[in-house]
mmCIF file of C-alpha atoms in Angstrom:
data_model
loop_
_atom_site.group_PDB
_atom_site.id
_atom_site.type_symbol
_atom_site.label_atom_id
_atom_site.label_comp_id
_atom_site.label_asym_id
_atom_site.label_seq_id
_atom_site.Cartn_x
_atom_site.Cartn_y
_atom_site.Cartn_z
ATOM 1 C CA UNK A 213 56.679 -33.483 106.153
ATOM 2 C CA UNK A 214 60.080 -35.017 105.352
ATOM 3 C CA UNK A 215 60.099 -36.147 101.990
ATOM 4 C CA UNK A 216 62.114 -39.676 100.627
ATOM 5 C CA UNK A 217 63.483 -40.233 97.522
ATOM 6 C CA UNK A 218 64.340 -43.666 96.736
ATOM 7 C CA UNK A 219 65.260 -45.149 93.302
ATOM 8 C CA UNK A 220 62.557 -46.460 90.923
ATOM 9 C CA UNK A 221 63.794 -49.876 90.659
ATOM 10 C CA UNK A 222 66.450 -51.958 91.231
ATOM 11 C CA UNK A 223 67.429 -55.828 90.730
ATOM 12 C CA UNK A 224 68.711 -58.631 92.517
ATOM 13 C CA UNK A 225 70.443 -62.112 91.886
ATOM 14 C CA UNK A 226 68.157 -64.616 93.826
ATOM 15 C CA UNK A 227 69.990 -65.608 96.646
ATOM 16 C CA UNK A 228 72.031 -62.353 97.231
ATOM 17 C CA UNK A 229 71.411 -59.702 99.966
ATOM 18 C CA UNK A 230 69.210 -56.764 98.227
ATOM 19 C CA UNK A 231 69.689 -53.180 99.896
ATOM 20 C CA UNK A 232 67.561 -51.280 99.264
ATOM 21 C CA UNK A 233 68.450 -47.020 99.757
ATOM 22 C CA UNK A 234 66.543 -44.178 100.834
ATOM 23 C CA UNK A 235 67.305 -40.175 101.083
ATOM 24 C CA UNK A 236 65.348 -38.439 103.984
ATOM 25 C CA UNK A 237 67.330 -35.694 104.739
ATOM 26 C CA UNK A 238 64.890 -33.154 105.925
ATOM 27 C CA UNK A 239 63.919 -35.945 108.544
ATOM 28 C CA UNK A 240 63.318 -34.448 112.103
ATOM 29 C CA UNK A 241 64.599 -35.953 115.306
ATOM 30 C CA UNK A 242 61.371 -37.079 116.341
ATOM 31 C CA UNK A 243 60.241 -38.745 113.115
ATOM 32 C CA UNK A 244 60.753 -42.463 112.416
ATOM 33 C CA UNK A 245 61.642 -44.469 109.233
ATOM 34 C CA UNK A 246 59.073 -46.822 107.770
ATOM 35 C CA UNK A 247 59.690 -49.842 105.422
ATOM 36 C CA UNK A 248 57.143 -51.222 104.028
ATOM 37 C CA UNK A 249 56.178 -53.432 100.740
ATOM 38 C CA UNK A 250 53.589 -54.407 98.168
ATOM 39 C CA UNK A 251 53.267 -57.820 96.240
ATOM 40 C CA UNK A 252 51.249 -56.907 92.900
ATOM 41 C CA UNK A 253 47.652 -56.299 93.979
ATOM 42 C CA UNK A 254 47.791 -56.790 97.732
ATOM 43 C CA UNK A 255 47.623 -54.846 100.309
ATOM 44 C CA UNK A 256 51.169 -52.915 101.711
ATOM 45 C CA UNK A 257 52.873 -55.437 104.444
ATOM 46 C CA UNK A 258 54.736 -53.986 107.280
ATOM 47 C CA UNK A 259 58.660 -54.940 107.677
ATOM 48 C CA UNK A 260 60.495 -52.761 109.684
ATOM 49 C CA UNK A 261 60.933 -49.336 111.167
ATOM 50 C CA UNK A 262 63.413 -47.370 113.151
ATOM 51 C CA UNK A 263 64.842 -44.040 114.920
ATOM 52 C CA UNK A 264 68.407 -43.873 115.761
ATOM 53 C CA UNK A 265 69.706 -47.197 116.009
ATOM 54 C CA UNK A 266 69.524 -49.899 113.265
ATOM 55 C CA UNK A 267 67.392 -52.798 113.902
ATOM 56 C CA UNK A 268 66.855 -56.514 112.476
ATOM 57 C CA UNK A 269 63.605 -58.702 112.628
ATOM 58 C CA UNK A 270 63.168 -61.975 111.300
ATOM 59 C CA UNK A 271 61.994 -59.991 108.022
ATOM 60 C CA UNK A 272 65.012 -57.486 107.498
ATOM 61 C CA UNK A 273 67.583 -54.981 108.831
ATOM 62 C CA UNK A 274 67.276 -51.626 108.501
ATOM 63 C CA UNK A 275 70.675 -49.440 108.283
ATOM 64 C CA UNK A 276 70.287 -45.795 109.464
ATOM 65 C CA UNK A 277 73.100 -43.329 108.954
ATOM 66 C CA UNK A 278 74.330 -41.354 112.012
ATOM 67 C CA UNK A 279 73.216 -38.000 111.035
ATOM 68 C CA UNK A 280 69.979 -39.835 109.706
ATOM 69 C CA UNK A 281 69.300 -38.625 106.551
ATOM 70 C CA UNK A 282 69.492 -41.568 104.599
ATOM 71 C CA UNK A 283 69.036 -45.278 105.427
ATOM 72 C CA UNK A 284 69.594 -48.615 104.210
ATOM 73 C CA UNK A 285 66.631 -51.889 104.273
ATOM 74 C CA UNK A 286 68.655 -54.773 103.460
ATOM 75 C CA UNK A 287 66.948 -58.486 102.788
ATOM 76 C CA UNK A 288 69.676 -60.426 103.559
ATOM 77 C CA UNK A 289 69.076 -63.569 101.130
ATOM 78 C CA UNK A 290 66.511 -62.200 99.011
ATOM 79 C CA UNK A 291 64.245 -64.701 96.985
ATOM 80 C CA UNK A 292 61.635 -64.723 94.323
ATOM 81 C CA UNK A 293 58.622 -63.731 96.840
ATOM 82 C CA UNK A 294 60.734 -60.761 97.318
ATOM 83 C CA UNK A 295 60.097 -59.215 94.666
ATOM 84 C CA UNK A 296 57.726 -56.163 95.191
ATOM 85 C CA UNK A 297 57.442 -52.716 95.293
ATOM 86 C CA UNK A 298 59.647 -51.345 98.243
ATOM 87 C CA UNK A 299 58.183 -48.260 100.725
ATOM 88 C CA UNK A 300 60.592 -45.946 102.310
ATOM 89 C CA UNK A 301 58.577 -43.715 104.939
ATOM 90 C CA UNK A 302 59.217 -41.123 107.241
ATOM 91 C CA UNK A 303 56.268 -41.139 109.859
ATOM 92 C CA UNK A 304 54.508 -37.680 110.703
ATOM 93 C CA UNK A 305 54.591 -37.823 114.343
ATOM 94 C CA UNK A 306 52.524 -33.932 115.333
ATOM 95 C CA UNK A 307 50.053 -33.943 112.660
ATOM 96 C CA UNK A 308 47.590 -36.232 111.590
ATOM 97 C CA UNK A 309 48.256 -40.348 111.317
ATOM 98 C CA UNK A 310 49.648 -40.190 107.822
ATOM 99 C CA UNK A 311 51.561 -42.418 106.335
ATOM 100 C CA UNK A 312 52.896 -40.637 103.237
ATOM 101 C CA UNK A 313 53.656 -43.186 100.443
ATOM 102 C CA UNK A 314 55.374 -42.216 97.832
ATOM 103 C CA UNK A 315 56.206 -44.445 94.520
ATOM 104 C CA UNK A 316 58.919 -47.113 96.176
ATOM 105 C CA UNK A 317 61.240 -49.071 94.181
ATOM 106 C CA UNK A 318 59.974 -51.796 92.225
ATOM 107 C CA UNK A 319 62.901 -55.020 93.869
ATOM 108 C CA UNK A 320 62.899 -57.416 90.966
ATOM 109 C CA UNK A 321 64.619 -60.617 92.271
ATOM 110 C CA UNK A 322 66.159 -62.480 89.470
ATOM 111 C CA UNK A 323 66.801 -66.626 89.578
ATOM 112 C CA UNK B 200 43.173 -65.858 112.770
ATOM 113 C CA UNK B 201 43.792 -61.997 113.685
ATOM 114 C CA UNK B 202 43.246 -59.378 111.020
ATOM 115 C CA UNK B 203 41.952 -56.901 108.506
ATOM 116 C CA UNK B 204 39.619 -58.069 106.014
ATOM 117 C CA UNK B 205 37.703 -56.265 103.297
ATOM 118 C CA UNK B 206 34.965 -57.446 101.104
ATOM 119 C CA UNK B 207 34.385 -57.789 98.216
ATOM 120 C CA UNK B 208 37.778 -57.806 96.335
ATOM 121 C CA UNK B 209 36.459 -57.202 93.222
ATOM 122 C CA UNK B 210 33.718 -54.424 92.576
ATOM 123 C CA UNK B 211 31.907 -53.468 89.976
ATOM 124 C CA UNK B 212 29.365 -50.219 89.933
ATOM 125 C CA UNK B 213 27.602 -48.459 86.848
ATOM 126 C CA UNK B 214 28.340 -44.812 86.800
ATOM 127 C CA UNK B 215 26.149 -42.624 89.487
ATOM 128 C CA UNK B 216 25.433 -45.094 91.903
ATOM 129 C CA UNK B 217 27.274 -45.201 95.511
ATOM 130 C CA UNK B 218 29.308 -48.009 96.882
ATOM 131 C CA UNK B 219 30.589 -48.965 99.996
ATOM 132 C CA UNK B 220 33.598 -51.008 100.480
ATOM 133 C CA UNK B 221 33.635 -52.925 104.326
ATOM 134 C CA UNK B 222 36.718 -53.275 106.305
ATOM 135 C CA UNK B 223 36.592 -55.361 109.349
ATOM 136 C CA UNK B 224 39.518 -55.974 112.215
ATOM 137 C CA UNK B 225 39.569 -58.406 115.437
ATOM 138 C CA UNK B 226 42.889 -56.902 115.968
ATOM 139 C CA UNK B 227 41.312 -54.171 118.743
ATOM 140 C CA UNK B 228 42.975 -51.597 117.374
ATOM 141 C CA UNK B 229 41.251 -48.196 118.303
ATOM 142 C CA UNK B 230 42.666 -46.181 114.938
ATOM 143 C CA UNK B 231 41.512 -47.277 111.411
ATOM 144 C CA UNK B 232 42.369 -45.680 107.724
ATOM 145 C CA UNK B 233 41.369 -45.534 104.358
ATOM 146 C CA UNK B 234 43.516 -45.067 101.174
ATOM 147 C CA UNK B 235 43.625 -44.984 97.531
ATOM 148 C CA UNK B 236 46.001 -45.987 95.389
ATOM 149 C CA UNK B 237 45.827 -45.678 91.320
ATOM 150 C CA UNK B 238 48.069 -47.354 89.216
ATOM 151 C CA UNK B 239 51.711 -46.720 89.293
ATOM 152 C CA UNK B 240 51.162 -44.233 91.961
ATOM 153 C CA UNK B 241 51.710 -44.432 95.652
ATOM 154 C CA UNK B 242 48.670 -44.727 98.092
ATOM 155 C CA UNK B 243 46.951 -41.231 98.971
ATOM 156 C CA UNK B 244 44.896 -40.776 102.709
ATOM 157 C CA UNK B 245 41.032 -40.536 102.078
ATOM 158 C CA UNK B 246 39.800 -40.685 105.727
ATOM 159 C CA UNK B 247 40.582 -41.800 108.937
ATOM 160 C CA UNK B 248 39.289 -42.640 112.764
ATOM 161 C CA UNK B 249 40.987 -42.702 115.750
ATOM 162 C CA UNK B 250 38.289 -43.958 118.404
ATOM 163 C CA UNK B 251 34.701 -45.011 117.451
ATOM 164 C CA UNK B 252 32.208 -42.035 116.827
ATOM 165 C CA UNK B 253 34.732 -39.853 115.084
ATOM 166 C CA UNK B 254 36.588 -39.766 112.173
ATOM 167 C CA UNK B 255 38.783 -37.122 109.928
ATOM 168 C CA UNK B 256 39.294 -35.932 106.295
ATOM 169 C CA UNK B 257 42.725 -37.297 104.804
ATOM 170 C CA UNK B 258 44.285 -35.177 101.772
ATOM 171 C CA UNK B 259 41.558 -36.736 99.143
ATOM 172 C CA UNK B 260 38.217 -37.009 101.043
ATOM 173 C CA UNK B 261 35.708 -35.436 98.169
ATOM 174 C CA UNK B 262 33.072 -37.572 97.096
ATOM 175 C CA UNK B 263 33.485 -40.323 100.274
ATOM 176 C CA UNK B 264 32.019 -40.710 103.427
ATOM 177 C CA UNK B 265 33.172 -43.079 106.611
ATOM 178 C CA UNK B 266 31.528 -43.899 109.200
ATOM 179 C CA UNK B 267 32.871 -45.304 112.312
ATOM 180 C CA UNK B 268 30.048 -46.807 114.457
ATOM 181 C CA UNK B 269 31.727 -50.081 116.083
ATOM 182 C CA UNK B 270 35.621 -50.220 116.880
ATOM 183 C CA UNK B 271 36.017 -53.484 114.676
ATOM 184 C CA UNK B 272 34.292 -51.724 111.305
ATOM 185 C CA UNK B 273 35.258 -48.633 109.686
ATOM 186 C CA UNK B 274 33.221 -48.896 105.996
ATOM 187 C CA UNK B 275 33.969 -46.176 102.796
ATOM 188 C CA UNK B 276 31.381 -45.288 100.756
ATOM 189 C CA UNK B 277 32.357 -43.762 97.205
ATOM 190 C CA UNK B 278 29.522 -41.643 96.521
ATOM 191 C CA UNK B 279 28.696 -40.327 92.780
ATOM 192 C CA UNK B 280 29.671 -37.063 93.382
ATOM 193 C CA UNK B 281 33.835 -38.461 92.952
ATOM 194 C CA UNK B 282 34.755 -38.235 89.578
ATOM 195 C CA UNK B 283 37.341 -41.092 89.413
ATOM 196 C CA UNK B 284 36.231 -44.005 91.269
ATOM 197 C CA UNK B 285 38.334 -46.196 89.473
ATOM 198 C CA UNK B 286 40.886 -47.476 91.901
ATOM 199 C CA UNK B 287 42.357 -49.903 94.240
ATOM 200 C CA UNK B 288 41.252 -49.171 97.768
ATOM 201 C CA UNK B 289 42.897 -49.796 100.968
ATOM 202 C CA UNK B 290 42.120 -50.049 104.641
ATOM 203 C CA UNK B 291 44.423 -49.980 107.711
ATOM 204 C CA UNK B 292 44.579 -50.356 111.541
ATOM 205 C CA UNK B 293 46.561 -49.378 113.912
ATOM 206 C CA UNK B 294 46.816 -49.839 117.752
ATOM 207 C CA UNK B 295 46.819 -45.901 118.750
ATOM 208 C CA UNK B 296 46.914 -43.000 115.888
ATOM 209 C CA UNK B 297 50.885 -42.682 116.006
ATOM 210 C CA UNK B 298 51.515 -46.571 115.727
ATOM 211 C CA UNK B 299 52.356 -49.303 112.981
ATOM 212 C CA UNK B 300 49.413 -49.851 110.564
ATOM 213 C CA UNK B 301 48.915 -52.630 109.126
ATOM 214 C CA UNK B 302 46.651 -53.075 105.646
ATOM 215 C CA UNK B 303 43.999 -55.073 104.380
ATOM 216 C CA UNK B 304 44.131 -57.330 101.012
ATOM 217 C CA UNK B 305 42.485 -53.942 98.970
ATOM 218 C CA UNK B 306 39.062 -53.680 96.925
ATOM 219 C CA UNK B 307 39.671 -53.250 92.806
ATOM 220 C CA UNK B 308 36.831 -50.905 92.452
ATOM 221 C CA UNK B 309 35.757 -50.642 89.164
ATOM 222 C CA UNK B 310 32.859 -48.178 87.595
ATOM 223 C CA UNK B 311 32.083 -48.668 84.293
#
């Protein structure tokens, strides 16, 4: 499985875009990246995911590097409900239907 | 309103005795999951079920059971045989096995 390594936490001036980075660099071509984050207490929420290309939803973007070892989630006006611990996760696409989640970073937006 | 829901959120068990934890979804989704997370740490694969009538261990499946007898329900049972019950449990759904999941509000199971 590739592994991620993201940092343990980070802060953010309310307001401000957050980005948020992520080192998968034993990613295979197959294998997509995950973002996904947790609010204290409730259950993981879904906010983006991609291949190759980088892609935006109404959530976030998500920045992929061209030899796709690393990526970038960005929030692009970040506010106080954004604070929460941040998921970076490279999907096992052969084996199983794991999502592997590993510590995050803990996004503290600050007013 | 689609969704996952799980009941209660708050649990409480003496030590010995078996639990189960419900998860229900009106999402359709054929593939459901359960993890556990414990605090500080990131969330770890107990079981999971692609299609009704079947289901698979994840890395941590000692001392639960799943079963998987109606698309919408998937319900855990923590049995006395796990040591460390103490946890916040999680369910998922997904459309097909290799697609997005998407996660219930969690159960704070707590045995005293």
């Amino acid at each position: 499985d590739a592994k991620t390594t993201q940092p343990t936490s980070m802060d953010c001036a309310e307001g401000r875009a957050a980005n948020l980075p992520c080192n998968h660099s034993t990613i295979s071509g197959n294998e997509y990246v995950y973002w996904y984050r947790q609010i204290h207490s409730q259950g993981p929420q879904y906010i983006i995911h991609g291949l190759k290309n980088n892609e935006t939803n109404e959530m976030a973007s998500l920045i992929i590097t061209e030899d796709r070892k690393s990526s970038t989630l960005i929030l692009p006006h970040a506010t106080l409900r954004d604070t929460a611990v941040y998921y970076c996760i490279v999907r096992v696409k052969n084996t199983g239907n794991q999502f592997y989640f590993g510590t995050g970073t803990s996004l503290t937006v600050i007013p | 309103d689609g969704g996952i829901t799980q009941s209660p959120k708050y649990l409480f068990r003496k030590e010995g005795q078996n639990v189960t934890l419900s998860c229900e979804q009106n999402l359709n989704h054929d593939a459901m999951y359960w993890y556990r997370q414990d605090p500080g740490q990131g969330l770890r694969l107990i079981y999971y079920s692609q299609i009704v009538n079947d289901f698979q261990k994840g890395d941590i499946a000692e001392g639960y059971s799943v079963s998987r007898e109606k698309k919408e329900s998937f319900p855990l049972t923590v049995t006395s045989a796990q040591k460390n019950p103490t946890a916040f449990y999680l369910c998922a759904s997904s459309i097909g096995g290799r697609d997005t999941q998407y996660f219930g509000p969690g159960t704070r199971l707590t045995v005293l």
